[in-house]
Amino acid sequence: MGLVKKAAACAPADERRAHERDLDGLLAQLRGTGAEERRRAALDLAGVVGAVPALLAAAEAEQQPTVRDALLTTLAAHDLPEVAHHLAGWLAGDDAARRNAAVVALQAMPGGSAAVLDDLLTRGDVRVRTLAVMVLSALVHPGVPAWLESVVERDEEENVVAAAVDTAQLTDDALARRLAERAAARFPANPYLRFLLTLAAGAR
């Protein structure tokens, strides 16, 4: 028996790692007590669609920022509506770090975010709508101009509209000018919107 144990211990490192990296092993590691252990498991689960529910549950419970970032990196790479819906719930929470982490993750999920943005931009409270506009500021999706236009045309909160115009400045000069003009017309007494209009007018 001693020889058998010794032979197993002497197995090639890559063979032992392959055994340890199977799905059950990684899911167990994801629930481990060591932060680095959990972080590595989160990254090693990249591309494993069947692990998404476990990754979401782990992200919900995780308190270590580095581990949470690894979980969100893996989840964002899946770019699934169910992931975006889950993270959208974080935008209404009281934890600023989680809200910001959700924004960054959603910015990297054009497909998933498209499934939640209409709701976030119209039904969320002021903070949620503002954070949804922040998602648009770095989202690579052809619908971004239309979402920004909708915010400027319909939102009743001046600060949310201003955030949309700010985001348009980062997106397209012509769009920024058009939205700045509309925003300033809707809220003519708002000095920041007048400033954005002047800024947009001077853009080439």
CSV table of C-alpha atoms in Angstrom, one decimal:
chain,number,residue,atom,x,y,z
A,1,MET,CA,0.0,0.0,0.0
A,2,GLY,CA,2.9,2.3,0.7
A,3,LEU,CA,4.1,1.9,-2.8
A,4,VAL,CA,0.7,2.8,-4.2
A,5,LYS,CA,0.5,6.0,-2.2
A,6,LYS,CA,4.1,6.9,-3.2
A,7,ALA,CA,3.2,6.3,-6.9
A,8,ALA,CA,0.1,8.6,-6.6
A,9,ALA,CA,2.2,11.3,-4.9
A,10,CYS,CA,4.7,11.1,-7.7
A,11,ALA,CA,2.1,11.5,-10.5
A,12,PRO,CA,2.9,14.4,-12.9
A,13,ALA,CA,2.0,17.8,-11.6
A,14,ASP,CA,-0.2,18.6,-14.6
A,15,GLU,CA,-2.1,15.3,-14.1
A,16,ARG,CA,-2.7,16.1,-10.4
A,17,ARG,CA,-3.8,19.6,-11.3
A,18,ALA,CA,-6.2,18.3,-13.9
A,19,HIS,CA,-7.8,16.1,-11.3
A,20,GLU,CA,-8.1,19.0,-8.8
A,21,ARG,CA,-9.5,21.3,-11.5
A,22,ASP,CA,-12.6,19.2,-12.3
A,23,LEU,CA,-16.0,20.9,-11.7
A,24,ASP,CA,-16.8,19.3,-8.4
A,25,GLY,CA,-13.3,20.1,-7.1
A,26,LEU,CA,-13.5,23.7,-8.2
A,27,LEU,CA,-17.0,24.2,-6.7
A,28,ALA,CA,-15.7,22.8,-3.4
A,29,GLN,CA,-12.7,25.2,-3.7
A,30,LEU,CA,-15.1,28.1,-4.4
A,31,ARG,CA,-16.6,27.4,-0.9
A,32,GLY,CA,-13.2,27.1,0.7
A,33,THR,CA,-12.0,29.1,3.7
A,34,GLY,CA,-9.0,30.7,2.0
A,35,ALA,CA,-9.5,33.8,-0.1
A,36,GLU,CA,-6.8,32.9,-2.6
A,37,GLU,CA,-8.2,29.5,-3.0
A,38,ARG,CA,-11.7,31.0,-3.8
A,39,ARG,CA,-10.2,33.5,-6.1
A,40,ARG,CA,-8.3,30.9,-8.2
A,41,ALA,CA,-11.4,28.7,-8.3
A,42,ALA,CA,-13.5,31.6,-9.6
A,43,LEU,CA,-11.0,32.3,-12.4
A,44,ASP,CA,-10.7,28.6,-13.2
A,45,LEU,CA,-14.5,28.3,-13.7
A,46,ALA,CA,-14.3,30.7,-16.7
A,47,GLY,CA,-16.4,29.3,-19.5
A,48,VAL,CA,-18.2,26.7,-17.4
A,49,VAL,CA,-21.9,27.7,-17.9
A,50,GLY,CA,-23.1,25.1,-15.5
A,51,ALA,CA,-21.2,26.9,-12.7
A,52,VAL,CA,-23.0,30.2,-13.1
A,53,PRO,CA,-25.5,29.7,-10.3
A,54,ALA,CA,-22.7,28.7,-7.9
A,55,LEU,CA,-20.7,31.8,-9.0
A,56,LEU,CA,-23.6,34.1,-8.5
A,57,ALA,CA,-24.2,32.7,-5.0
A,58,ALA,CA,-20.6,33.0,-4.2
A,59,ALA,CA,-20.5,36.6,-5.4
A,60,GLU,CA,-23.5,37.4,-3.3
A,61,ALA,CA,-21.8,36.1,-0.2
A,62,GLU,CA,-18.2,37.1,-0.9
A,63,GLN,CA,-16.7,39.9,1.4
A,64,GLN,CA,-13.1,39.9,0.0
A,65,PRO,CA,-12.9,42.5,-2.9
A,66,THR,CA,-10.2,40.6,-4.8
A,67,VAL,CA,-12.3,37.4,-4.7
A,68,ARG,CA,-15.4,39.2,-5.6
A,69,ASP,CA,-13.6,40.9,-8.6
A,70,ALA,CA,-12.5,37.5,-9.8
A,71,LEU,CA,-16.1,36.1,-9.5
A,72,LEU,CA,-17.4,39.1,-11.4
A,73,THR,CA,-14.7,38.8,-14.1
A,74,THR,CA,-15.8,35.2,-14.8
A,75,LEU,CA,-19.5,36.0,-14.6
A,76,ALA,CA,-19.2,39.0,-17.0
A,77,ALA,CA,-17.4,36.8,-19.5
A,78,HIS,CA,-20.5,34.6,-19.7
A,79,ASP,CA,-22.5,37.7,-20.7
A,80,LEU,CA,-25.8,36.1,-19.9
A,81,PRO,CA,-29.2,37.9,-19.1
A,82,GLU,CA,-29.5,36.0,-15.8
A,83,VAL,CA,-26.2,37.3,-14.7
A,84,ALA,CA,-27.1,40.9,-15.6
A,85,HIS,CA,-30.4,40.6,-13.8
A,86,HIS,CA,-28.7,39.5,-10.7
A,87,LEU,CA,-26.1,42.2,-10.8
A,88,ALA,CA,-28.7,44.8,-11.6
A,89,GLY,CA,-30.1,44.1,-8.1
A,90,TRP,CA,-26.8,45.3,-6.6
A,91,LEU,CA,-27.4,48.8,-8.0
A,92,ALA,CA,-30.2,49.4,-5.5
A,93,GLY,CA,-28.1,48.1,-2.5
A,94,ASP,CA,-26.5,50.1,0.3
A,95,ASP,CA,-23.0,48.8,-0.3
A,96,ALA,CA,-21.2,51.4,-2.5
A,97,ALA,CA,-18.4,49.0,-3.3
A,98,ARG,CA,-20.8,46.4,-4.6
A,99,ARG,CA,-22.7,49.0,-6.6
A,100,ASN,CA,-19.5,50.1,-8.3
A,101,ALA,CA,-18.4,46.5,-8.9
A,102,ALA,CA,-21.8,45.7,-10.5
A,103,VAL,CA,-21.4,48.8,-12.8
A,104,VAL,CA,-18.0,47.7,-14.0
A,105,ALA,CA,-19.2,44.1,-14.6
A,106,LEU,CA,-22.3,45.3,-16.5
A,107,GLN,CA,-20.2,47.5,-18.7
A,108,ALA,CA,-18.4,44.4,-19.9
A,109,MET,CA,-21.6,42.6,-20.7
A,110,PRO,CA,-23.2,44.1,-23.8
A,111,GLY,CA,-25.6,41.2,-24.4
A,112,GLY,CA,-26.7,40.7,-20.8
A,113,SER,CA,-26.9,44.4,-20.0
A,114,ALA,CA,-29.1,45.0,-23.0
A,115,ALA,CA,-31.7,42.8,-21.3
A,116,VAL,CA,-31.9,44.9,-18.1
A,117,LEU,CA,-31.1,48.5,-19.2
A,118,ASP,CA,-34.6,49.5,-20.3
A,119,ASP,CA,-35.9,48.6,-16.9
A,120,LEU,CA,-33.1,50.2,-15.0
A,121,LEU,CA,-33.3,53.4,-16.9
A,122,THR,CA,-37.1,53.8,-16.4
A,123,ARG,CA,-38.1,52.0,-13.3
A,124,GLY,CA,-35.2,52.4,-10.9
A,125,ASP,CA,-34.9,55.2,-8.4
A,126,VAL,CA,-32.7,58.2,-9.1
A,127,ARG,CA,-29.5,56.5,-7.9
A,128,VAL,CA,-30.2,53.4,-9.9
A,129,ARG,CA,-31.0,55.3,-13.1
A,130,THR,CA,-27.8,57.3,-12.7
A,131,LEU,CA,-25.7,54.1,-12.2
A,132,ALA,CA,-27.4,52.7,-15.3
A,133,VAL,CA,-26.3,55.7,-17.3
A,134,MET,CA,-22.8,55.0,-15.9
A,135,VAL,CA,-23.0,51.5,-17.4
A,136,LEU,CA,-23.7,53.1,-20.8
A,137,SER,CA,-20.6,55.3,-20.5
A,138,ALA,CA,-18.4,52.2,-21.2
A,139,LEU,CA,-20.8,49.8,-22.8
A,140,VAL,CA,-19.9,48.7,-26.4
A,141,HIS,CA,-23.4,48.3,-27.8
A,142,PRO,CA,-25.1,49.9,-30.8
A,143,GLY,CA,-28.1,50.8,-28.6
A,144,VAL,CA,-26.2,53.2,-26.4
A,145,PRO,CA,-27.2,56.4,-28.4
A,146,ALA,CA,-30.8,55.5,-28.3
A,147,TRP,CA,-30.7,54.7,-24.6
A,148,LEU,CA,-29.1,58.1,-23.9
A,149,GLU,CA,-31.6,59.9,-26.1
A,150,SER,CA,-34.5,58.3,-24.2
A,151,VAL,CA,-33.0,59.4,-20.9
A,152,VAL,CA,-32.7,63.0,-22.0
A,153,GLU,CA,-36.2,63.1,-23.5
A,154,ARG,CA,-38.1,61.4,-20.7
A,155,ASP,CA,-36.3,61.4,-17.3
A,156,GLU,CA,-37.7,64.0,-14.9
A,157,GLU,CA,-34.5,64.2,-12.8
A,158,GLU,CA,-32.1,66.9,-13.9
A,159,ASN,CA,-29.0,65.1,-12.5
A,160,VAL,CA,-29.9,61.9,-14.4
A,161,VAL,CA,-30.3,63.9,-17.6
A,162,ALA,CA,-27.0,65.6,-17.0
A,163,ALA,CA,-25.3,62.3,-16.5
A,164,ALA,CA,-26.7,61.1,-19.9
A,165,VAL,CA,-25.3,64.3,-21.6
A,166,ASP,CA,-21.9,63.7,-19.9
A,167,THR,CA,-21.9,60.2,-21.2
A,168,ALA,CA,-22.8,61.4,-24.7
A,169,GLN,CA,-19.7,63.6,-24.6
A,170,LEU,CA,-17.6,60.5,-24.3
A,171,THR,CA,-19.5,58.8,-27.1
A,172,ASP,CA,-20.0,61.1,-30.1
A,173,ASP,CA,-19.7,64.8,-30.6
A,174,ALA,CA,-22.8,65.2,-32.8
A,175,LEU,CA,-24.9,63.1,-30.3
A,176,ALA,CA,-23.5,65.2,-27.4
A,177,ARG,CA,-24.5,68.5,-29.1
A,178,ARG,CA,-28.0,67.2,-29.9
A,179,LEU,CA,-28.6,65.9,-26.4
A,180,ALA,CA,-27.1,68.9,-24.7
A,181,GLU,CA,-29.4,71.2,-26.7
A,182,ARG,CA,-32.5,69.1,-25.8
A,183,ALA,CA,-31.5,68.9,-22.1
A,184,ALA,CA,-30.9,72.6,-21.8
A,185,ALA,CA,-34.2,73.3,-23.4
A,186,ARG,CA,-36.0,71.0,-21.0
A,187,PHE,CA,-34.2,72.5,-17.9
A,188,PRO,CA,-33.2,76.0,-18.9
A,189,ALA,CA,-32.5,77.1,-15.3
A,190,ASN,CA,-29.9,74.3,-14.7
A,191,PRO,CA,-26.4,75.9,-14.8
A,192,TYR,CA,-24.6,72.6,-15.4
A,193,LEU,CA,-26.7,71.7,-18.4
A,194,ARG,CA,-26.1,75.2,-19.8
A,195,PHE,CA,-22.3,74.5,-19.3
A,196,LEU,CA,-22.6,71.2,-21.0
A,197,LEU,CA,-24.4,72.9,-23.9
A,198,THR,CA,-21.5,75.4,-24.2
A,199,LEU,CA,-19.0,72.6,-24.0
A,200,ALA,CA,-20.8,70.5,-26.7
A,201,ALA,CA,-21.1,73.5,-29.0
A,202,GLY,CA,-17.4,74.0,-28.9
A,203,ALA,CA,-16.6,70.4,-29.7
A,204,ARG,CA,-15.3,69.7,-33.2
